[in-house]
Amino acid sequence: VSGPPGFKLDRAIELVLKETGVPELYSHQKAACDAVLRDKKSVVIATPTASGKSLGYVVPLLTRLSERRTSRAMLLFPLKALANDQLEKLRRFTETAGRLADSGAFDDDKNASLLRRLRAIASVSAAVCDGDTSSSARAAIKSEKTQIVLTNPDALHHFVLPGFVTKKFTKTFFNNLEFVVVDEAHAHTGVE
């Protein structure tokens, strides 16, 4: 499926996608990735259920956050179950990158930069912050080690935003917040 002219997927991301059963991105996924990564635009993806919308933001997230360790992302879901499902998908990608990096297939000089990219993708950290998150897990998220925070509107208002005011969620997180993803935007109320 074709994508925008000049669209080129990061080689390490491409390997991870293939290894996880995604042989190629669809045109809407390529267009979203290109708009975010190359053109630095905000994107809304409106396609039917199970059309792969999440890859339209997961690929740019993993690409950018693995390139820039200080970058942060917040993913907002209307339901805790959706956040947990997406966390498992993100972990599947990072774990696959780690397995590929540890496989020995890229240990020669020719693949040194690809191996570094795979290791960087494997090191992207993500965690759910919601009402069921323990205080110790919340403290770990707030310690600035978590790059991707998956949450819901309730937790955003009860834990994340008050944490900014009380400095429990440091300004560093918000200063480096590069991505805000609102999944299932039509399900959120009060958003205009």
PDB file of C-alpha atoms in Angstrom:
ATOM      1  CA  VAL A   1       0.000   0.000   0.000  1.00  0.00           C
ATOM      2  CA  SER A   2       1.443   3.338  -0.970  1.00  0.00           C
ATOM      3  CA  GLY A   3       2.079   6.186   1.408  1.00  0.00           C
ATOM      4  CA  PRO A   4       3.108   9.806   1.151  1.00  0.00           C
ATOM      5  CA  PRO A   5       5.892  10.581  -1.345  1.00  0.00           C
ATOM      6  CA  GLY A   6       9.268  10.114   0.306  1.00  0.00           C
ATOM      7  CA  PHE A   7       7.875   8.183   3.284  1.00  0.00           C
ATOM      8  CA  LYS A   8      10.560   5.957   4.778  1.00  0.00           C
ATOM      9  CA  LEU A   9      10.087   3.945   7.935  1.00  0.00           C
ATOM     10  CA  ASP A  10      12.962   3.657  10.408  1.00  0.00           C
ATOM     11  CA  ARG A  11      14.684   0.323   9.636  1.00  0.00           C
ATOM     12  CA  ALA A  12      14.636  -0.852  13.271  1.00  0.00           C
ATOM     13  CA  ILE A  13      10.938  -0.005  13.614  1.00  0.00           C
ATOM     14  CA  GLU A  14      10.282  -1.857  10.362  1.00  0.00           C
ATOM     15  CA  LEU A  15      12.034  -4.976  11.713  1.00  0.00           C
ATOM     16  CA  VAL A  16      10.088  -4.823  14.987  1.00  0.00           C
ATOM     17  CA  LEU A  17       6.782  -4.437  13.136  1.00  0.00           C
ATOM     18  CA  LYS A  18       7.523  -7.400  10.872  1.00  0.00           C
ATOM     19  CA  GLU A  19       8.577  -9.538  13.814  1.00  0.00           C
ATOM     20  CA  THR A  20       5.304  -8.720  15.602  1.00  0.00           C
ATOM     21  CA  GLY A  21       3.202  -9.665  12.563  1.00  0.00           C
ATOM     22  CA  VAL A  22       2.836  -6.318  10.792  1.00  0.00           C
ATOM     23  CA  PRO A  23       4.437  -6.826   7.364  1.00  0.00           C
ATOM     24  CA  GLU A  24       3.572  -3.335   6.138  1.00  0.00           C
ATOM     25  CA  LEU A  25       1.685  -0.272   7.293  1.00  0.00           C
ATOM     26  CA  TYR A  26      -1.565   0.735   5.593  1.00  0.00           C
ATOM     27  CA  SER A  27      -1.722   4.047   3.754  1.00  0.00           C
ATOM     28  CA  HIS A  28      -3.556   5.832   6.608  1.00  0.00           C
ATOM     29  CA  GLN A  29      -0.903   4.646   9.080  1.00  0.00           C
ATOM     30  CA  LYS A  30       1.923   5.799   6.805  1.00  0.00           C
ATOM     31  CA  ALA A  31       0.237   9.170   6.299  1.00  0.00           C
ATOM     32  CA  ALA A  32      -0.182   9.641  10.058  1.00  0.00           C
ATOM     33  CA  CYS A  33       3.431   8.636  10.791  1.00  0.00           C
ATOM     34  CA  ASP A  34       4.743  10.903   8.054  1.00  0.00           C
ATOM     35  CA  ALA A  35       2.668  13.875   9.229  1.00  0.00           C
ATOM     36  CA  VAL A  36       3.859  13.455  12.825  1.00  0.00           C
ATOM     37  CA  LEU A  37       7.517  12.563  12.255  1.00  0.00           C
ATOM     38  CA  ARG A  38       8.442  14.532   9.154  1.00  0.00           C
ATOM     39  CA  ASP A  39       5.959  17.396   9.116  1.00  0.00           C
ATOM     40  CA  LYS A  40       5.526  17.655  12.919  1.00  0.00           C
ATOM     41  CA  LYS A  41       1.762  18.024  12.568  1.00  0.00           C
ATOM     42  CA  SER A  42      -1.096  17.084  14.833  1.00  0.00           C
ATOM     43  CA  VAL A  43      -3.130  14.199  13.449  1.00  0.00           C
ATOM     44  CA  VAL A  44      -6.634  12.814  13.844  1.00  0.00           C
ATOM     45  CA  ILE A  45      -7.182   9.282  12.562  1.00  0.00           C
ATOM     46  CA  ALA A  46     -10.816   8.386  11.912  1.00  0.00           C
ATOM     47  CA  THR A  47     -11.174   4.892  10.487  1.00  0.00           C
ATOM     48  CA  PRO A  48     -13.379   1.888  11.302  1.00  0.00           C
ATOM     49  CA  THR A  49     -12.822  -0.349  14.305  1.00  0.00           C
ATOM     50  CA  ALA A  50      -9.832  -2.718  14.042  1.00  0.00           C
ATOM     51  CA  SER A  51      -8.261  -0.761  11.170  1.00  0.00           C
ATOM     52  CA  GLY A  52      -4.951  -0.263  12.965  1.00  0.00           C
ATOM     53  CA  LYS A  53      -5.377   3.309  14.157  1.00  0.00           C
ATOM     54  CA  SER A  54      -3.085   2.730  17.126  1.00  0.00           C
ATOM     55  CA  LEU A  55      -0.087   2.051  14.862  1.00  0.00           C
ATOM     56  CA  GLY A  56      -0.595   5.583  13.564  1.00  0.00           C
ATOM     57  CA  TYR A  57       0.619   6.860  16.931  1.00  0.00           C
ATOM     58  CA  VAL A  58       2.631   3.917  18.287  1.00  0.00           C
ATOM     59  CA  VAL A  59       5.141   4.043  15.424  1.00  0.00           C
ATOM     60  CA  PRO A  60       5.859   7.787  15.852  1.00  0.00           C
ATOM     61  CA  LEU A  61       6.024   7.368  19.643  1.00  0.00           C
ATOM     62  CA  LEU A  62       8.538   4.531  19.517  1.00  0.00           C
ATOM     63  CA  THR A  63      10.531   6.275  16.799  1.00  0.00           C
ATOM     64  CA  ARG A  64      10.824   9.641  18.554  1.00  0.00           C
ATOM     65  CA  LEU A  65      11.079   8.450  22.151  1.00  0.00           C
ATOM     66  CA  SER A  66      13.815   5.996  21.241  1.00  0.00           C
ATOM     67  CA  GLU A  67      15.717   8.796  19.485  1.00  0.00           C
ATOM     68  CA  ARG A  68      15.257  11.337  22.262  1.00  0.00           C
ATOM     69  CA  ARG A  69      15.276   9.798  25.749  1.00  0.00           C
ATOM     70  CA  THR A  70      14.053  13.026  27.358  1.00  0.00           C
ATOM     71  CA  SER A  71      10.847  13.120  25.294  1.00  0.00           C
ATOM     72  CA  ARG A  72       7.610  12.158  26.998  1.00  0.00           C
ATOM     73  CA  ALA A  73       4.141  11.107  25.857  1.00  0.00           C
ATOM     74  CA  MET A  74       0.745  10.942  27.500  1.00  0.00           C
ATOM     75  CA  LEU A  75      -1.914   8.604  26.117  1.00  0.00           C
ATOM     76  CA  LEU A  76      -5.460   9.273  27.258  1.00  0.00           C
ATOM     77  CA  PHE A  77      -8.062   6.488  27.046  1.00  0.00           C
ATOM     78  CA  PRO A  78     -11.727   6.644  28.067  1.00  0.00           C
ATOM     79  CA  LEU A  79     -11.465   3.291  29.888  1.00  0.00           C
ATOM     80  CA  LYS A  80      -8.806   1.684  32.084  1.00  0.00           C
ATOM     81  CA  ALA A  81      -9.090  -1.559  30.115  1.00  0.00           C
ATOM     82  CA  LEU A  82      -8.127   0.203  26.872  1.00  0.00           C
ATOM     83  CA  ALA A  83      -5.058   1.730  28.524  1.00  0.00           C
ATOM     84  CA  ASN A  84      -3.974  -1.661  29.839  1.00  0.00           C
ATOM     85  CA  ASP A  85      -4.514  -3.287  26.423  1.00  0.00           C
ATOM     86  CA  GLN A  86      -2.421  -0.615  24.755  1.00  0.00           C
ATOM     87  CA  LEU A  87       0.316  -0.970  27.382  1.00  0.00           C
ATOM     88  CA  GLU A  88       0.557  -4.677  26.518  1.00  0.00           C
ATOM     89  CA  LYS A  89       0.849  -3.811  22.805  1.00  0.00           C
ATOM     90  CA  LEU A  90       3.581  -1.254  23.506  1.00  0.00           C
ATOM     91  CA  ARG A  91       5.461  -3.771  25.638  1.00  0.00           C
ATOM     92  CA  ARG A  92       5.187  -6.360  22.878  1.00  0.00           C
ATOM     93  CA  PHE A  93       6.998  -3.937  20.535  1.00  0.00           C
ATOM     94  CA  THR A  94       9.710  -2.997  23.041  1.00  0.00           C
ATOM     95  CA  GLU A  95      10.254  -6.618  24.087  1.00  0.00           C
ATOM     96  CA  THR A  96      10.490  -7.671  20.441  1.00  0.00           C
ATOM     97  CA  ALA A  97      13.105  -4.970  19.839  1.00  0.00           C
ATOM     98  CA  GLY A  98      15.047  -6.333  22.804  1.00  0.00           C
ATOM     99  CA  ARG A  99      14.859  -9.910  21.511  1.00  0.00           C
ATOM    100  CA  LEU A 100      16.042  -8.793  18.065  1.00  0.00           C
ATOM    101  CA  ALA A 101      18.918  -6.841  19.622  1.00  0.00           C
ATOM    102  CA  ASP A 102      19.936  -9.827  21.750  1.00  0.00           C
ATOM    103  CA  SER A 103      19.606 -12.336  18.898  1.00  0.00           C
ATOM    104  CA  GLY A 104      23.185 -11.820  17.700  1.00  0.00           C
ATOM    105  CA  ALA A 105      21.972 -11.219  14.136  1.00  0.00           C
ATOM    106  CA  PHE A 106      23.073  -7.560  14.238  1.00  0.00           C
ATOM    107  CA  ASP A 107      26.357  -7.816  16.134  1.00  0.00           C
ATOM    108  CA  ASP A 108      28.673  -7.004  13.220  1.00  0.00           C
ATOM    109  CA  ASP A 109      30.096  -3.579  12.336  1.00  0.00           C
ATOM    110  CA  LYS A 110      27.749  -3.260   9.359  1.00  0.00           C
ATOM    111  CA  ASN A 111      24.690  -3.338  11.651  1.00  0.00           C
ATOM    112  CA  ALA A 112      26.055  -1.314  14.588  1.00  0.00           C
ATOM    113  CA  SER A 113      23.648   1.609  14.129  1.00  0.00           C
ATOM    114  CA  LEU A 114      20.687  -0.756  13.628  1.00  0.00           C
ATOM    115  CA  LEU A 115      21.625  -2.592  16.834  1.00  0.00           C
ATOM    116  CA  ARG A 116      21.765   0.748  18.710  1.00  0.00           C
ATOM    117  CA  ARG A 117      18.309   1.658  17.356  1.00  0.00           C
ATOM    118  CA  LEU A 118      16.858  -1.714  18.423  1.00  0.00           C
ATOM    119  CA  ARG A 119      18.303  -1.294  21.925  1.00  0.00           C
ATOM    120  CA  ALA A 120      16.919   2.253  22.109  1.00  0.00           C
ATOM    121  CA  ILE A 121      13.440   1.044  21.128  1.00  0.00           C
ATOM    122  CA  ALA A 122      13.689  -1.757  23.689  1.00  0.00           C
ATOM    123  CA  SER A 123      14.456   0.795  26.406  1.00  0.00           C
ATOM    124  CA  VAL A 124      11.365   2.971  25.849  1.00  0.00           C
ATOM    125  CA  SER A 125       9.415   2.832  29.117  1.00  0.00           C
ATOM    126  CA  ALA A 126       5.650   2.921  29.539  1.00  0.00           C
ATOM    127  CA  ALA A 127       3.276   2.610  32.493  1.00  0.00           C
ATOM    128  CA  VAL A 128      -0.398   2.978  33.302  1.00  0.00           C
ATOM    129  CA  CYS A 129      -1.334   5.636  35.863  1.00  0.00           C
ATOM    130  CA  ASP A 130      -4.948   5.219  36.973  1.00  0.00           C
ATOM    131  CA  GLY A 131      -6.995   4.666  40.109  1.00  0.00           C
ATOM    132  CA  ASP A 132      -5.695   1.093  40.433  1.00  0.00           C
ATOM    133  CA  THR A 133      -2.045   2.124  40.233  1.00  0.00           C
ATOM    134  CA  SER A 134      -0.277   1.625  43.559  1.00  0.00           C
ATOM    135  CA  SER A 135       1.318   4.610  45.257  1.00  0.00           C
ATOM    136  CA  SER A 136       4.772   3.051  44.759  1.00  0.00           C
ATOM    137  CA  ALA A 137       4.114   2.580  41.031  1.00  0.00           C
ATOM    138  CA  ARG A 138       2.832   6.166  40.824  1.00  0.00           C
ATOM    139  CA  ALA A 139       6.006   7.352  42.548  1.00  0.00           C
ATOM    140  CA  ALA A 140       8.090   5.473  39.972  1.00  0.00           C
ATOM    141  CA  ILE A 141       6.132   7.099  37.139  1.00  0.00           C
ATOM    142  CA  LYS A 142       6.625  10.527  38.686  1.00  0.00           C
ATOM    143  CA  SER A 143      10.364   9.920  39.129  1.00  0.00           C
ATOM    144  CA  GLU A 144      10.873  10.860  35.471  1.00  0.00           C
ATOM    145  CA  LYS A 145      11.912   7.402  34.323  1.00  0.00           C
ATOM    146  CA  THR A 146       8.643   6.673  32.502  1.00  0.00           C
ATOM    147  CA  GLN A 147       8.478   8.039  28.974  1.00  0.00           C
ATOM    148  CA  ILE A 148       4.921   7.023  28.072  1.00  0.00           C
ATOM    149  CA  VAL A 149       2.147   7.486  30.632  1.00  0.00           C
ATOM    150  CA  LEU A 150      -1.154   5.829  29.760  1.00  0.00           C
ATOM    151  CA  THR A 151      -4.085   7.187  31.716  1.00  0.00           C
ATOM    152  CA  ASN A 152      -7.766   8.121  31.658  1.00  0.00           C
ATOM    153  CA  PRO A 153      -9.598  11.413  32.288  1.00  0.00           C
ATOM    154  CA  ASP A 154     -10.291  10.573  35.938  1.00  0.00           C
ATOM    155  CA  ALA A 155      -6.657   9.803  36.742  1.00  0.00           C
ATOM    156  CA  LEU A 156      -5.507  12.799  34.708  1.00  0.00           C
ATOM    157  CA  HIS A 157      -7.533  15.085  36.952  1.00  0.00           C
ATOM    158  CA  HIS A 158      -6.876  13.285  40.249  1.00  0.00           C
ATOM    159  CA  PHE A 159      -3.204  12.293  39.956  1.00  0.00           C
ATOM    160  CA  VAL A 160      -1.413  13.833  36.986  1.00  0.00           C
ATOM    161  CA  LEU A 161      -2.532  17.464  36.861  1.00  0.00           C
ATOM    162  CA  PRO A 162      -2.519  17.956  40.660  1.00  0.00           C
ATOM    163  CA  GLY A 163       0.960  16.415  40.594  1.00  0.00           C
ATOM    164  CA  PHE A 164       2.080  19.244  38.343  1.00  0.00           C
ATOM    165  CA  VAL A 165       0.817  21.870  40.805  1.00  0.00           C
ATOM    166  CA  THR A 166       2.332  20.126  43.846  1.00  0.00           C
ATOM    167  CA  LYS A 167       5.533  19.327  41.902  1.00  0.00           C
ATOM    168  CA  LYS A 168       5.056  15.573  42.445  1.00  0.00           C
ATOM    169  CA  PHE A 169       4.901  15.307  38.674  1.00  0.00           C
ATOM    170  CA  THR A 170       7.867  17.502  37.884  1.00  0.00           C
ATOM    171  CA  LYS A 171       7.860  20.286  35.360  1.00  0.00           C
ATOM    172  CA  THR A 172      10.448  18.257  33.461  1.00  0.00           C
ATOM    173  CA  PHE A 173       7.771  15.762  32.447  1.00  0.00           C
ATOM    174  CA  PHE A 174       5.492  18.490  31.145  1.00  0.00           C
ATOM    175  CA  ASN A 175       8.343  20.484  29.554  1.00  0.00           C
ATOM    176  CA  ASN A 176       9.353  17.374  27.610  1.00  0.00           C
ATOM    177  CA  LEU A 177       5.808  16.282  26.785  1.00  0.00           C
ATOM    178  CA  GLU A 178       6.013  15.909  23.021  1.00  0.00           C
ATOM    179  CA  PHE A 179       2.996  13.687  22.349  1.00  0.00           C
ATOM    180  CA  VAL A 180      -0.548  13.764  23.678  1.00  0.00           C
ATOM    181  CA  VAL A 181      -2.727  11.007  22.253  1.00  0.00           C
ATOM    182  CA  VAL A 182      -6.481  11.022  22.831  1.00  0.00           C
ATOM    183  CA  ASP A 183      -7.657   7.552  21.903  1.00  0.00           C
ATOM    184  CA  GLU A 184     -11.351   7.067  21.176  1.00  0.00           C
ATOM    185  CA  ALA A 185     -11.748  10.865  21.150  1.00  0.00           C
ATOM    186  CA  HIS A 186     -15.428  10.567  20.316  1.00  0.00           C
ATOM    187  CA  ALA A 187     -16.036   8.823  23.665  1.00  0.00           C
ATOM    188  CA  HIS A 188     -14.634  11.665  25.780  1.00  0.00           C
ATOM    189  CA  THR A 189     -17.100  14.254  27.039  1.00  0.00           C
ATOM    190  CA  GLY A 190     -16.239  17.884  27.559  1.00  0.00           C
ATOM    191  CA  VAL A 191     -13.747  17.876  24.660  1.00  0.00           C
ATOM    192  CA  GLU A 192     -14.372  20.541  22.030  1.00  0.00           C
TER     193      GLU A 192
END
